[in-house]
Amino acid sequence: MDCLEAIATRRSVRHFSDAAVTDVEVETLLRAAMAAPSAGNQQCWRFVVIRDAETRARLAVATPYGAPMGRAPLGIVVLADTAAETFPGNWANDCAAAVENLLLAAHATGLGACWLGVHPGDEREQAVAEIVGAPETLRPFCMIAVGHPDAPGPAVDRYRAENVREDRWS
Amino acid sequence: MDCLEAIATRRSVRHFSDAAVTDVEVETLLRAAMAAPSAGNQQCWRFVVIRDAETRARLAVATPYGAPMGRAPLGIVVLADTAAETFPGNWANDCAAAVENLLLAAHATGLGACWLGVHPGDEREQAVAEIVGAPETLRPFCMIAVGHPDAPGPAVDRYRAENVREDRWS
């Protein structure tokens, strides 16, 4: 799929068909995620791929927005190893860029995915960390539900000219 | 350009030819940015497009990483209107996803771009806010230098299998 088309037509997908997500598809998504830029190229992102239904069911109720984790055939928990940061404090920015790459790669390959927020939110982070067995230096950033879209949604135009100014805001 | 190819071959570009960036190209980049997901679809991102050379020169020295702003024909300052947040605290995540879309769209259309970190960093944020005339509720997130690449760099494989685990981290 063309890059600009993928960016323009990507939607959050929260309902999925029964079709499985293959190991090859998962690697494509993770390769896309790790191709993202990061502060000083620190690449401190980490990924836990969740196929186990019981673990997904626990994650689905670990945050107020987690429900798609229980419905999708596969989930990915994105974390950052803060001990591996060379530019401290940038881990969340880096993870967000990686997640956006992953969401676009999912859409471009016929999958659907949804970014389920964890960070910021101490309680949510702690709950997710416990479920996936993350040590203290590994901070959960978000969860991503992944599967084949049940019913692909239409593209949405979010362009707002009023969000843009020239040379100065005011 | 194919989406997976764009993701895999995007590089940070810090040196540019003299070729101008057209208004049509800028709108393509901003459309891509605003197509990103955001927490609760809050879309609180804002953009200041900087063509003025004096303003770019000031931004180039406003942060330790700003130099490409002075060399590029065009810069974009990405900010968030925190007063417009419906899911407070998520503005930086949202901006990061928008920036990644913008960087991919630049690469896919033959431009080159570089994400220059501002947030987190109180001093950097304050310096950039002052230069672009941002009111108190508008938080600078980053700057992006945009132009035609002087010498396109080769793709880099950042995939690391050791960043991935199954079902649990430990």
Coordinates of C-alpha atoms in Angstrom, one line a residue, chain A residues 1-127:
Chain A
M1 CA 0.0 0.0 0.0
D2 CA 1.2 3.5 -0.8
C3 CA 2.7 5.3 2.2
L4 CA 0.5 8.5 2.0
E5 CA -2.6 6.3 1.4
A6 CA -1.7 4.2 4.5
I7 CA -1.3 7.3 6.6
A8 CA -4.6 8.8 5.3
T9 CA -6.7 5.7 5.6
R10 CA -5.4 4.1 8.9
R11 CA -8.1 3.8 11.5
S12 CA -8.2 2.4 15.0
V13 CA -9.6 -1.1 14.8
R14 CA -11.2 -2.5 18.0
H15 CA -13.2 -5.5 16.6
F16 CA -11.6 -8.4 14.7
S17 CA -12.4 -11.5 12.7
D18 CA -11.3 -14.9 14.0
A19 CA -8.4 -15.0 11.5
A20 CA -5.0 -15.6 13.3
V21 CA -2.0 -13.2 13.0
T22 CA 1.0 -15.2 11.7
D23 CA 4.5 -15.1 13.0
V24 CA 5.6 -13.5 9.7
E25 CA 3.0 -10.8 10.1
V26 CA 4.2 -10.1 13.7
E27 CA 7.8 -9.8 12.6
T28 CA 6.8 -7.3 9.9
L29 CA 5.1 -5.2 12.6
L30 CA 8.0 -5.3 15.0
R31 CA 10.5 -4.5 12.2
A32 CA 8.4 -1.4 11.4
A33 CA 8.3 -0.4 15.0
M34 CA 12.1 -0.7 15.5
A35 CA 12.7 1.3 12.3
A36 CA 11.4 4.4 14.1
P37 CA 13.7 7.3 15.0
S38 CA 14.6 7.6 18.7
A39 CA 16.5 10.2 20.8
G40 CA 20.2 9.8 20.0
N41 CA 19.2 6.5 18.3
Q42 CA 18.8 5.0 21.8
Q43 CA 16.3 2.3 20.7
C44 CA 15.2 1.5 24.3
W45 CA 11.9 0.1 23.2
R46 CA 10.9 -3.5 24.1
F47 CA 8.0 -5.6 23.0
V48 CA 6.1 -8.5 24.6
V49 CA 3.9 -10.4 22.1
I50 CA 0.9 -11.8 23.8
R51 CA -0.8 -14.8 22.2
D52 CA -1.9 -16.4 25.5
A53 CA -5.7 -15.8 25.9
E54 CA -5.6 -15.7 29.7
T55 CA -2.9 -13.0 29.7
R56 CA -4.8 -11.0 27.1
A57 CA -7.9 -11.3 29.2
R58 CA -6.1 -9.9 32.3
L59 CA -4.6 -7.1 30.3
A60 CA -8.0 -6.2 28.9
V61 CA -9.2 -5.2 32.3
A62 CA -5.9 -3.8 33.6
T63 CA -6.8 -0.4 32.1
P64 CA -10.1 1.4 31.3
Y65 CA -9.2 1.2 27.6
G66 CA -7.9 -2.3 27.4
A67 CA -11.0 -4.2 26.2
P68 CA -9.7 -4.8 22.6
M69 CA -6.8 -6.9 24.1
G70 CA -9.4 -9.5 25.0
R71 CA -11.1 -9.6 21.6
A72 CA -8.0 -9.5 19.4
P73 CA -6.1 -12.7 18.5
L74 CA -2.9 -11.0 19.4
G75 CA -1.7 -8.2 21.6
I76 CA 1.6 -6.4 21.9
V77 CA 2.8 -4.7 25.1
V78 CA 5.2 -1.9 24.3
L79 CA 7.7 -1.0 27.1
A80 CA 10.9 1.0 27.4
D81 CA 14.0 -0.1 29.2
T82 CA 14.7 3.2 31.0
A83 CA 18.1 1.8 32.2
A84 CA 19.1 1.6 28.6
E85 CA 18.3 5.3 27.9
T86 CA 21.2 7.4 26.7
F87 CA 19.0 10.5 26.5
P88 CA 16.9 10.2 29.7
G89 CA 13.3 11.2 29.6
N90 CA 12.7 10.6 25.9
W91 CA 11.6 6.9 26.1
A92 CA 7.9 7.8 25.8
N93 CA 8.5 9.9 22.6
D94 CA 10.5 7.1 21.1
C95 CA 7.9 4.4 21.9
A96 CA 5.1 6.6 20.4
A97 CA 7.0 6.9 17.1
A98 CA 7.6 3.1 17.1
V99 CA 3.9 2.5 17.8
E100 CA 2.8 4.7 15.0
N101 CA 5.1 2.8 12.6
L102 CA 3.6 -0.4 13.8
L103 CA 0.0 0.8 13.3
L104 CA 0.8 1.9 9.8
A105 CA 2.5 -1.4 9.0
A106 CA -0.5 -3.2 10.3
H107 CA -2.9 -1.2 8.1
A108 CA -0.7 -1.5 5.1
T109 CA -0.6 -5.3 5.3
G110 CA -4.3 -5.8 5.7
L111 CA -4.3 -6.0 9.5
G112 CA -6.0 -3.7 11.9
A113 CA -4.7 -2.4 15.3
C114 CA -5.5 -0.1 18.1
W115 CA -3.2 1.9 20.4
L116 CA -4.4 1.4 24.0
G117 CA -2.9 4.0 26.3
V118 CA -1.0 2.9 29.5
H119 CA 1.6 5.7 30.0
P120 CA 1.1 8.2 31.6
G121 CA -0.8 6.7 34.4
D122 CA 1.0 5.1 37.4
E123 CA -1.8 2.7 38.3
R124 CA -2.2 1.5 34.7
E125 CA 1.6 1.1 34.3
Q126 CA 1.9 -0.9 37.5
A127 CA -0.9 -3.2 36.6

